[in-house]
Tab-separated table of N, CA and C in Angstrom:
chain	number	residue	atom	x	y	z
U	1	SER	N	0.812	-1.128	-0.047
U	1	SER	CA	0.010	0.068	0.074
U	1	SER	C	0.819	1.269	0.024
U	2	THR	N	0.298	2.391	-0.355
U	2	THR	CA	1.123	3.650	-0.373
U	2	THR	C	0.128	4.641	0.210
U	3	THR	N	0.689	5.510	1.147
U	3	THR	CA	-0.074	6.663	1.544
U	3	THR	C	0.461	7.735	0.627
U	4	LEU	N	-0.644	8.499	0.167
U	4	LEU	CA	-0.412	9.471	-0.930
U	4	LEU	C	-0.131	10.930	-0.331
U	5	ALA	N	0.782	11.660	-0.982
U	5	ALA	CA	1.099	12.979	-0.626
U	5	ALA	C	-0.099	13.903	-0.813
U	6	GLU	N	-0.857	13.700	-1.856
U	6	GLU	CA	-2.105	14.450	-2.202
U	6	GLU	C	-3.232	13.581	-2.391
U	7	ASP	N	-4.388	14.088	-2.166
U	7	ASP	CA	-5.641	13.285	-2.337
U	7	ASP	C	-5.779	12.768	-3.785
U	8	VAL	N	-6.241	11.453	-3.926
U	8	VAL	CA	-6.590	10.982	-5.206
U	8	VAL	C	-8.033	11.321	-5.367
U	9	THR	N	-8.479	11.943	-6.510
U	9	THR	CA	-9.833	12.340	-6.647
U	9	THR	C	-10.443	11.785	-8.007
U	10	THR	N	-9.634	11.099	-8.778
U	10	THR	CA	-10.189	10.516	-10.038
U	10	THR	C	-9.811	9.039	-10.121
U	11	ALA	N	-10.586	8.274	-10.722
U	11	ALA	CA	-10.412	6.908	-10.963
U	11	ALA	C	-9.136	6.660	-11.807
U	12	GLU	N	-8.933	7.530	-12.786
U	12	GLU	CA	-7.703	7.349	-13.700
U	12	GLU	C	-6.468	7.429	-12.755
U	13	GLU	N	-6.425	8.420	-11.884
U	13	GLU	CA	-5.292	8.523	-10.953
U	13	GLU	C	-5.090	7.250	-10.118
U	14	ALA	N	-6.207	6.798	-9.554
U	14	ALA	CA	-6.203	5.601	-8.689
U	14	ALA	C	-5.838	4.343	-9.505
U	15	HIS	N	-6.275	4.253	-10.711
U	15	HIS	CA	-5.868	2.960	-11.526
U	15	HIS	C	-4.414	3.085	-11.837
U	16	ARG	N	-3.854	4.320	-12.106
U	16	ARG	CA	-2.423	4.370	-12.437
U	16	ARG	C	-1.644	3.860	-11.165
U	17	ILE	N	-2.078	4.279	-9.953
U	17	ILE	CA	-1.447	3.957	-8.698
U	17	ILE	C	-1.584	2.444	-8.493
U	18	LEU	N	-2.824	1.863	-8.694
U	18	LEU	CA	-2.990	0.486	-8.459
U	18	LEU	C	-2.179	-0.328	-9.424
U	19	LEU	N	-1.962	0.120	-10.663
U	19	LEU	CA	-1.129	-0.581	-11.537
U	19	LEU	C	0.299	-0.695	-11.049
U	20	GLU	N	0.842	0.375	-10.490
U	20	GLU	CA	2.217	0.397	-10.026
U	20	GLU	C	2.304	-0.492	-8.818
U	21	LEU	N	1.221	-0.562	-7.939
U	21	LEU	CA	1.222	-1.406	-6.736
U	21	LEU	C	1.139	-2.847	-7.205
U	22	ALA	N	0.222	-3.126	-8.162
U	22	ALA	CA	0.097	-4.538	-8.577
U	22	ALA	C	1.336	-5.003	-9.247
U	23	ASP	N	2.001	-4.150	-10.027
U	23	ASP	CA	3.149	-4.629	-10.735
U	23	ASP	C	4.313	-4.888	-9.729
U	24	SER	N	4.416	-4.080	-8.696
U	24	SER	CA	5.437	-4.216	-7.669
U	24	SER	C	5.208	-5.529	-6.844
U	25	VAL	N	3.937	-5.690	-6.484
U	25	VAL	CA	3.767	-6.842	-5.560
U	25	VAL	C	3.762	-8.184	-6.400
U	26	THR	N	3.395	-8.211	-7.557
U	26	THR	CA	3.522	-9.393	-8.358
U	26	THR	C	4.924	-9.727	-8.681
U	27	ALA	N	5.773	-8.717	-8.891
U	27	ALA	CA	7.242	-9.009	-9.117
U	27	ALA	C	7.855	-9.638	-7.809
U	28	ARG	N	7.497	-9.189	-6.671
U	28	ARG	CA	8.073	-9.727	-5.513
U	28	ARG	C	7.591	-11.152	-5.258
U	29	MET	N	6.323	-11.326	-5.599
U	29	MET	CA	5.775	-12.645	-5.394
U	29	MET	C	6.374	-13.644	-6.490
U	30	ARG	N	6.587	-13.246	-7.705
U	30	ARG	CA	7.265	-14.022	-8.693
U	30	ARG	C	8.682	-14.394	-8.176
U	31	ALA	N	9.384	-13.451	-7.586
U	31	ALA	CA	10.800	-13.600	-7.159
U	31	ALA	C	10.852	-14.808	-6.018
U	32	ASP	N	9.740	-14.813	-5.364
U	32	ASP	CA	9.564	-15.833	-4.250
U	32	ASP	C	9.044	-17.166	-4.683
U	33	GLY	N	8.630	-17.168	-6.064
U	33	GLY	CA	8.125	-18.440	-6.565
U	33	GLY	C	6.663	-18.704	-6.076
U	34	ALA	N	5.943	-17.575	-5.877
U	34	ALA	CA	4.630	-17.773	-5.304
U	34	ALA	C	3.478	-17.413	-6.393
U	35	ARG	N	2.323	-17.826	-6.057
U	35	ARG	CA	1.161	-17.427	-6.877
U	35	ARG	C	0.022	-17.103	-5.857
U	36	ALA	N	-0.830	-16.118	-6.126
U	36	ALA	CA	-2.017	-15.760	-5.319
U	36	ALA	C	-3.237	-16.232	-5.815
U	37	ALA	N	-4.114	-16.764	-4.877
U	37	ALA	CA	-5.419	-17.233	-5.175
U	37	ALA	C	-6.571	-16.133	-4.693
U	38	CYS	N	-6.101	-15.092	-3.973
U	38	CYS	CA	-7.064	-14.086	-3.605
U	38	CYS	C	-6.436	-12.642	-3.781
U	39	ILE	N	-7.169	-11.777	-4.445
U	39	ILE	CA	-6.708	-10.482	-4.609
U	39	ILE	C	-7.525	-9.547	-3.789
U	40	GLY	N	-6.899	-8.519	-3.074
U	40	GLY	CA	-7.576	-7.617	-2.328
U	40	GLY	C	-7.117	-6.104	-2.515
U	41	ILE	N	-7.994	-5.156	-2.397
U	41	ILE	CA	-7.552	-3.816	-2.459
U	41	ILE	C	-8.074	-3.136	-1.236
U	42	GLN	N	-7.351	-2.060	-0.762
U	42	GLN	CA	-7.734	-1.228	0.325
U	42	GLN	C	-7.779	0.218	-0.028
U	43	ILE	N	-8.670	0.991	0.517
U	43	ILE	CA	-8.687	2.392	0.252
U	43	ILE	C	-8.805	3.062	1.587
U	44	ARG	N	-8.296	4.256	1.803
U	44	ARG	CA	-8.471	5.080	2.964
U	44	ARG	C	-8.833	6.375	2.520
U	45	SER	N	-9.963	6.973	3.091
U	45	SER	CA	-10.235	8.325	2.794
U	45	SER	C	-9.432	9.389	3.595
U	46	ARG	N	-9.552	10.670	3.403
U	46	ARG	CA	-8.729	11.661	3.968
U	46	ARG	C	-9.280	11.599	5.531
U	47	ASP	N	-10.437	11.190	5.830
U	47	ASP	CA	-10.834	11.227	7.301
U	47	ASP	C	-10.498	9.837	7.928
U	48	PHE	N	-9.571	9.079	7.296
U	48	PHE	CA	-8.975	7.905	7.862
U	48	PHE	C	-10.041	6.690	7.968
U	49	LYS	N	-11.064	6.701	7.141
U	49	LYS	CA	-12.024	5.548	7.110
U	49	LYS	C	-11.454	4.605	6.050
U	50	ASN	N	-11.233	3.303	6.510
U	50	ASN	CA	-10.719	2.251	5.645
U	50	ASN	C	-11.834	1.499	5.073
U	51	ARG	N	-11.764	1.081	3.841
U	51	ARG	CA	-12.602	0.052	3.238
U	51	ARG	C	-11.644	-0.830	2.395
U	52	SER	N	-12.182	-2.150	2.330
U	52	SER	CA	-11.484	-3.030	1.492
U	52	SER	C	-12.382	-4.017	0.732
U	53	HIS	N	-11.899	-4.647	-0.169
U	53	HIS	CA	-12.748	-5.486	-1.096
U	53	HIS	C	-11.718	-6.560	-1.576
U	54	GLN	N	-12.218	-7.863	-1.709
U	54	GLN	CA	-11.358	-8.850	-2.233
U	54	GLN	C	-12.138	-9.908	-3.014
U	55	LYS	N	-11.404	-10.609	-3.806
U	55	LYS	CA	-11.983	-11.754	-4.717
U	55	LYS	C	-11.085	-12.874	-4.782
U	56	LYS	N	-11.630	-14.048	-4.636
U	56	LYS	CA	-10.849	-15.351	-4.748
U	56	LYS	C	-10.865	-15.718	-6.263
U	57	LEU	N	-9.746	-16.119	-6.748
U	57	LEU	CA	-9.545	-16.543	-8.107
U	57	LEU	C	-9.830	-17.999	-8.280
U	58	GLU	N	-10.171	-18.374	-9.411
U	58	GLU	CA	-10.451	-19.797	-9.737
U	58	GLU	C	-9.039	-20.557	-9.746
U	59	GLN	N	-8.044	-19.828	-10.256
U	59	GLN	CA	-6.725	-20.493	-10.295
U	59	GLN	C	-5.688	-19.420	-9.837
U	60	PRO	N	-4.712	-19.920	-9.009
U	60	PRO	CA	-3.660	-18.961	-8.508
U	60	PRO	C	-2.875	-18.456	-9.707
U	61	THR	N	-2.402	-17.168	-9.493
U	61	THR	CA	-1.567	-16.587	-10.683
U	61	THR	C	-0.653	-15.647	-10.013
U	62	ASP	N	0.414	-15.366	-10.828
U	62	ASP	CA	1.452	-14.394	-10.588
U	62	ASP	C	1.648	-13.393	-11.770
U	63	ILE	N	0.568	-13.368	-12.548
U	63	ILE	CA	0.715	-12.489	-13.828
U	63	ILE	C	0.119	-11.209	-13.567
U	64	THR	N	0.809	-10.154	-13.849
U	64	THR	CA	0.379	-8.758	-13.571
U	64	THR	C	-0.774	-8.491	-14.427
U	65	ALA	N	-0.848	-8.950	-15.717
U	65	ALA	CA	-1.939	-8.551	-16.619
U	65	ALA	C	-3.165	-9.280	-16.215
U	66	GLU	N	-3.237	-10.256	-15.279
U	66	GLU	CA	-4.373	-10.930	-14.786
U	66	GLU	C	-4.689	-10.206	-13.479
U	67	ILE	N	-3.858	-9.874	-12.639
U	67	ILE	CA	-4.091	-9.311	-11.327
U	67	ILE	C	-4.665	-7.760	-11.448
U	68	PHE	N	-3.920	-6.929	-12.230
U	68	PHE	CA	-4.263	-5.591	-12.292
U	68	PHE	C	-5.718	-5.390	-12.774
U	69	PRO	N	-6.290	-6.017	-13.803
U	69	PRO	CA	-7.660	-5.806	-14.161
U	69	PRO	C	-8.641	-6.152	-12.993
U	70	LEU	N	-8.335	-7.057	-12.245
U	70	LEU	CA	-9.184	-7.398	-11.089
U	70	LEU	C	-9.086	-6.369	-10.041
U	71	CYS	N	-7.869	-5.869	-9.814
U	71	CYS	CA	-7.726	-4.762	-8.829
U	71	CYS	C	-8.491	-3.603	-9.232
U	72	ARG	N	-8.424	-3.129	-10.514
U	72	ARG	CA	-9.179	-2.061	-11.008
U	72	ARG	C	-10.640	-2.308	-10.903
U	73	ARG	N	-11.249	-3.468	-11.177
U	73	ARG	CA	-12.618	-3.809	-11.028
U	73	ARG	C	-12.973	-3.724	-9.467
U	74	LEU	N	-12.214	-4.302	-8.648
U	74	LEU	CA	-12.475	-4.206	-7.216
U	74	LEU	C	-12.531	-2.837	-6.702
U	75	PHE	N	-11.639	-1.957	-7.143
U	75	PHE	CA	-11.678	-0.533	-6.729
U	75	PHE	C	-12.830	0.079	-7.264
U	76	ASP	N	-13.140	-0.070	-8.448
U	76	ASP	CA	-14.430	0.549	-9.092
U	76	ASP	C	-15.693	0.228	-8.317
U	77	GLU	N	-15.704	-1.103	-7.815
U	77	GLU	CA	-16.881	-1.504	-7.120
U	77	GLU	C	-16.901	-0.857	-5.698
U	78	LEU	N	-15.752	-0.641	-5.218
U	78	LEU	CA	-15.588	-0.116	-3.694
U	78	LEU	C	-15.753	1.297	-3.644
U	79	TRP	N	-15.113	2.144	-4.429
U	79	TRP	CA	-15.035	3.608	-4.394
U	79	TRP	C	-16.255	4.246	-4.840
U	80	ASP	N	-16.735	5.245	-4.151
U	80	ASP	CA	-17.886	6.110	-4.601
U	80	ASP	C	-17.680	7.079	-5.599
U	81	GLY	N	-16.500	7.239	-6.005
U	81	GLY	CA	-16.142	8.190	-7.109
U	81	GLY	C	-16.045	9.710	-6.662
U	82	ARG	N	-16.369	9.929	-5.465
U	82	ARG	CA	-16.296	11.285	-4.832
U	82	ARG	C	-15.458	11.512	-3.778
U	83	THR	N	-15.238	10.562	-2.796
U	83	THR	CA	-14.518	10.717	-1.631
U	83	THR	C	-13.044	10.736	-2.006
U	84	PRO	N	-12.299	11.805	-1.618
U	84	PRO	CA	-10.807	11.919	-1.769
U	84	PRO	C	-10.086	10.774	-1.020
U	85	LEU	N	-9.082	10.163	-1.673
U	85	LEU	CA	-8.444	9.109	-1.040
U	85	LEU	C	-7.012	9.422	-0.690
U	86	ARG	N	-6.576	8.935	0.445
U	86	ARG	CA	-5.136	9.175	0.977
U	86	ARG	C	-4.340	7.916	0.939
U	87	LEU	N	-5.032	6.848	0.714
U	87	LEU	CA	-4.183	5.494	0.686
U	87	LEU	C	-4.825	4.487	-0.273
U	88	LEU	N	-3.998	3.892	-0.981
U	88	LEU	CA	-4.472	2.840	-1.823
U	88	LEU	C	-3.469	1.596	-1.587
U	89	GLY	N	-4.077	0.389	-1.532
U	89	GLY	CA	-3.277	-0.760	-1.249
U	89	GLY	C	-3.758	-1.957	-2.062
U	90	VAL	N	-2.875	-2.843	-2.424
U	90	VAL	CA	-3.203	-4.162	-3.149
U	90	VAL	C	-2.566	-5.315	-2.258
U	91	SER	N	-3.356	-6.279	-2.058
U	91	SER	CA	-3.000	-7.438	-1.367
U	91	SER	C	-3.078	-8.716	-2.031
U	92	LEU	N	-2.172	-9.591	-2.038
U	92	LEU	CA	-2.263	-10.905	-2.682
U	92	LEU	C	-2.110	-11.926	-1.555
U	93	THR	N	-3.137	-12.757	-1.436
U	93	THR	CA	-3.215	-13.764	-0.330
U	93	THR	C	-3.403	-15.143	-0.799
U	94	GLN	N	-3.581	-16.026	0.196
U	94	GLN	CA	-3.771	-17.399	-0.156
U	94	GLN	C	-2.648	-17.882	-1.112
U	95	LEU	N	-1.403	-17.692	-0.875
U	95	LEU	CA	-0.267	-17.967	-1.642
U	95	LEU	C	0.012	-19.397	-1.705
U	96	SER	N	0.445	-19.896	-2.866
U	96	SER	CA	0.887	-21.221	-3.055
U	96	SER	C	2.336	-21.099	-3.792
U	97	HIS	N	3.123	-22.094	-3.592
U	97	HIS	CA	4.517	-21.975	-4.152
U	97	HIS	C	4.707	-23.207	-5.077
U	98	GLY	N	5.435	-22.941	-6.109
U	98	GLY	CA	5.712	-23.964	-7.158
U	98	GLY	C	5.164	-23.480	-8.489
U	99	GLU	N	5.517	-24.301	-9.445
U	99	GLU	CA	5.186	-23.909	-10.858
U	99	GLU	C	3.956	-24.644	-11.403
U	100	SER	N	3.244	-25.330	-10.502
U	100	SER	CA	2.106	-26.156	-10.998
U	100	SER	C	0.979	-25.278	-11.444
U	101	ASP	N	0.455	-25.573	-12.656
U	101	ASP	CA	-0.671	-24.973	-13.155
U	101	ASP	C	-1.728	-26.073	-13.374
U	102	GLN	N	-3.080	-25.753	-13.317
U	102	GLN	CA	-4.019	-26.669	-13.595
U	102	GLN	C	-4.061	-26.980	-15.049
U	103	LEU	N	-4.024	-28.196	-15.378
U	103	LEU	CA	-3.886	-28.671	-16.809
U	103	LEU	C	-5.255	-28.477	-17.435
U	104	THR	N	-5.127	-27.989	-18.711
U	104	THR	CA	-6.359	-27.836	-19.590
U	104	THR	C	-5.968	-28.451	-20.955
U	105	PHE	N	-7.065	-28.873	-21.720
U	105	PHE	CA	-6.886	-29.355	-23.002
U	105	PHE	C	-6.318	-28.394	-23.996
U	106	PHE	N	-6.758	-27.031	-23.739
U	106	PHE	CA	-6.368	-25.936	-24.645
U	106	PHE	C	-5.485	-25.054	-23.981
U	107	ALA	N	-4.273	-24.829	-24.330
U	107	ALA	CA	-3.265	-23.981	-23.782
U	107	ALA	C	-3.704	-22.566	-24.013
U	108	ASP	N	-3.601	-21.762	-23.027
U	108	ASP	CA	-3.955	-20.258	-23.136
U	108	ASP	C	-2.725	-19.518	-23.578
U	109	GLN	N	-2.636	-19.268	-24.837
U	109	GLN	CA	-1.446	-18.580	-25.383
U	109	GLN	C	-1.263	-17.147	-24.845
U	110	SER	N	-2.379	-16.445	-24.584
U	110	SER	CA	-2.255	-15.129	-24.081
U	110	SER	C	-1.697	-15.132	-22.658
U	111	ARG	N	-2.042	-16.146	-21.850
U	111	ARG	CA	-1.540	-16.324	-20.539
U	111	ARG	C	-0.013	-16.563	-20.544
U	112	GLU	N	0.414	-17.469	-21.438
U	112	GLU	CA	1.841	-17.642	-21.518
U	112	GLU	C	2.585	-16.460	-22.078
U	113	LYS	N	2.054	-15.703	-23.009
U	113	LYS	CA	2.721	-14.410	-23.554
U	113	LYS	C	2.856	-13.435	-22.358
U	114	ALA	N	1.679	-13.236	-21.568
U	114	ALA	CA	1.793	-12.367	-20.357
U	114	ALA	C	2.818	-12.810	-19.381
U	115	ARG	N	2.962	-14.018	-19.088
U	115	ARG	CA	3.943	-14.597	-18.217
U	115	ARG	C	5.377	-14.189	-18.771
U	116	ARG	N	5.565	-14.415	-20.113
U	116	ARG	CA	6.860	-14.115	-20.633
U	116	ARG	C	7.227	-12.643	-20.561
U	117	VAL	N	6.166	-11.788	-20.728
U	117	VAL	CA	6.399	-10.314	-20.654
U	117	VAL	C	6.807	-9.910	-19.266
U	118	ASP	N	6.149	-10.558	-18.231
U	118	ASP	CA	6.485	-10.399	-16.772
U	118	ASP	C	7.915	-10.789	-16.442
U	119	THR	N	8.391	-11.883	-17.110
U	119	THR	CA	9.648	-12.462	-16.817
U	119	THR	C	10.681	-11.496	-17.434
U	120	VAL	N	10.457	-10.911	-18.631
U	120	VAL	CA	11.449	-9.920	-19.237
U	120	VAL	C	11.395	-8.666	-18.445
U	121	VAL	N	10.237	-8.114	-18.068
U	121	VAL	CA	10.265	-6.932	-17.238
U	121	VAL	C	10.997	-7.142	-15.963
U	122	ASP	N	10.777	-8.259	-15.216
U	122	ASP	CA	11.467	-8.497	-14.036
U	122	ASP	C	12.936	-8.555	-14.214
U	123	ALA	N	13.515	-9.242	-15.274
U	123	ALA	CA	14.914	-9.355	-15.607
U	123	ALA	C	15.511	-7.986	-15.902
U	124	LEU	N	14.855	-7.080	-16.676
U	124	LEU	CA	15.351	-5.812	-17.013
U	124	LEU	C	15.414	-4.863	-15.681
U	125	ARG	N	14.444	-4.999	-14.877
U	125	ARG	CA	14.434	-4.228	-13.533
U	125	ARG	C	15.575	-4.807	-12.720
U	126	GLY	N	15.763	-6.090	-12.651
U	126	GLY	CA	16.773	-6.659	-11.870
U	126	GLY	C	18.135	-6.289	-12.210
U	127	ARG	N	18.367	-6.026	-13.572
U	127	ARG	CA	19.608	-5.682	-14.104
U	127	ARG	C	19.947	-4.249	-14.095
U	128	PHE	N	18.913	-3.375	-14.451
U	128	PHE	CA	19.195	-1.984	-14.700
U	128	PHE	C	18.420	-1.084	-13.690
U	129	GLY	N	17.651	-1.652	-12.774
U	129	GLY	CA	16.937	-0.895	-11.805
U	129	GLY	C	15.452	-0.755	-12.053
U	130	ALA	N	14.729	-0.496	-11.016
U	130	ALA	CA	13.248	-0.405	-11.020
U	130	ALA	C	12.654	0.552	-12.067
U	131	GLY	N	13.355	1.596	-12.292
U	131	GLY	CA	12.846	2.685	-13.200
U	131	GLY	C	13.136	2.532	-14.557
U	132	VAL	N	13.745	1.458	-15.016
U	132	VAL	CA	14.164	1.230	-16.443
U	132	VAL	C	13.054	1.017	-17.403
U	133	ILE	N	11.941	0.442	-16.808
U	133	ILE	CA	10.791	0.176	-17.697
U	133	ILE	C	9.522	0.264	-16.928
U	134	ARG	N	8.405	0.811	-17.421
U	134	ARG	CA	7.196	0.979	-16.890
U	134	ARG	C	6.124	0.518	-17.769
U	135	ARG	N	5.021	0.067	-17.158
U	135	ARG	CA	3.784	-0.318	-17.971
U	135	ARG	C	3.291	0.989	-18.466
U	136	GLY	N	2.776	0.916	-19.731
U	136	GLY	CA	2.287	2.138	-20.467
U	136	GLY	C	1.297	2.906	-19.732
U	137	THR	N	0.265	2.313	-19.047
U	137	THR	CA	-0.717	3.237	-18.394
U	137	THR	C	-0.247	3.786	-17.180
U	138	VAL	N	0.953	3.540	-16.736
U	138	VAL	CA	1.541	4.156	-15.450
U	138	VAL	C	2.030	5.597	-15.804
U	139	VAL	N	2.380	5.822	-16.953
U	139	VAL	CA	2.952	7.127	-17.311
U	139	VAL	C	1.755	8.062	-17.484
U	140	ALA	N	1.780	9.172	-16.763
U	140	ALA	CA	0.739	10.155	-16.761
U	140	ALA	C	0.523	10.789	-18.141
U	141	PRO	N	-0.707	11.080	-18.551
U	141	PRO	CA	-0.953	11.649	-19.926
U	141	PRO	C	-0.044	12.853	-20.156
U	142	ALA	N	0.225	13.797	-19.291
U	142	ALA	CA	0.930	14.957	-19.578
U	142	ALA	C	2.493	14.560	-19.972
U	143	LYS	N	2.888	13.523	-19.190
U	143	LYS	CA	4.308	13.068	-19.588
U	143	LYS	C	4.392	12.402	-20.777
U	144	ARG	N	3.326	11.627	-21.200
U	144	ARG	CA	3.252	10.993	-22.560
U	144	ARG	C	3.390	12.049	-23.626
U	145	GLU	N	2.645	13.121	-23.486
U	145	GLU	CA	2.654	14.290	-24.542
U	145	GLU	C	4.036	14.852	-24.485
U	146	LYS	N	4.673	15.059	-23.390
U	146	LYS	CA	6.020	15.599	-23.270
U	146	LYS	C	7.032	14.801	-24.045
U	147	ASN	N	6.937	13.347	-23.940
U	147	ASN	CA	7.844	12.495	-24.559
U	147	ASN	C	7.531	12.187	-26.023
U	148	LYS	N	6.331	12.581	-26.505
U	148	LYS	CA	5.977	12.450	-27.926
U	148	LYS	C	7.064	12.900	-28.898
U	149	GLY	N	7.319	12.169	-29.944
U	149	GLY	CA	8.308	12.594	-30.912
U	149	GLY	C	9.642	12.154	-30.648
U	150	GLN	N	9.849	11.561	-29.528
U	150	GLN	CA	11.221	10.928	-29.193
U	150	GLN	C	11.372	9.613	-29.828
U	151	ALA	N	12.537	9.123	-29.953
U	151	ALA	CA	12.826	7.794	-30.581
U	151	ALA	C	11.893	6.733	-30.102
U	152	GLY	N	11.364	6.053	-31.088
U	152	GLY	CA	10.560	4.891	-30.625
U	152	GLY	C	9.065	5.198	-30.742
U	153	GLU	N	8.706	6.341	-30.958
U	153	GLU	CA	7.227	6.705	-31.087
U	153	GLU	C	6.905	7.047	-32.485
């Protein structure tokens, strides 16, 4: 979780922060060889009232692209859209260790691709530092405009 220097007043801001949190916690979980079967989020208003919401998964995961959309949905169900927020948190619980996946007749190619992306991101951050790469929706719109026209765009 993170206590914010300024109130979060829009869902877009909150989603950006939740992505950073989900990305961070899933990376730590992957480093430990763990997967979560329950995802939770916590919010705290400026008057220090806490609320939380969680959901159990059908299959444990360590994939950021699976965890973040659920965090976003849980947040949208929990927050009233008006109350300024001072804290946002993501929790991954009911952890299991090991590489075992439930076997299916049809391999989910998008899941394997997302797992490979996470592996590459983790490796880059491990080698060059946490700030070397960020997920696209984490970069604020104003910063994206400022960077427009630079190499790679």
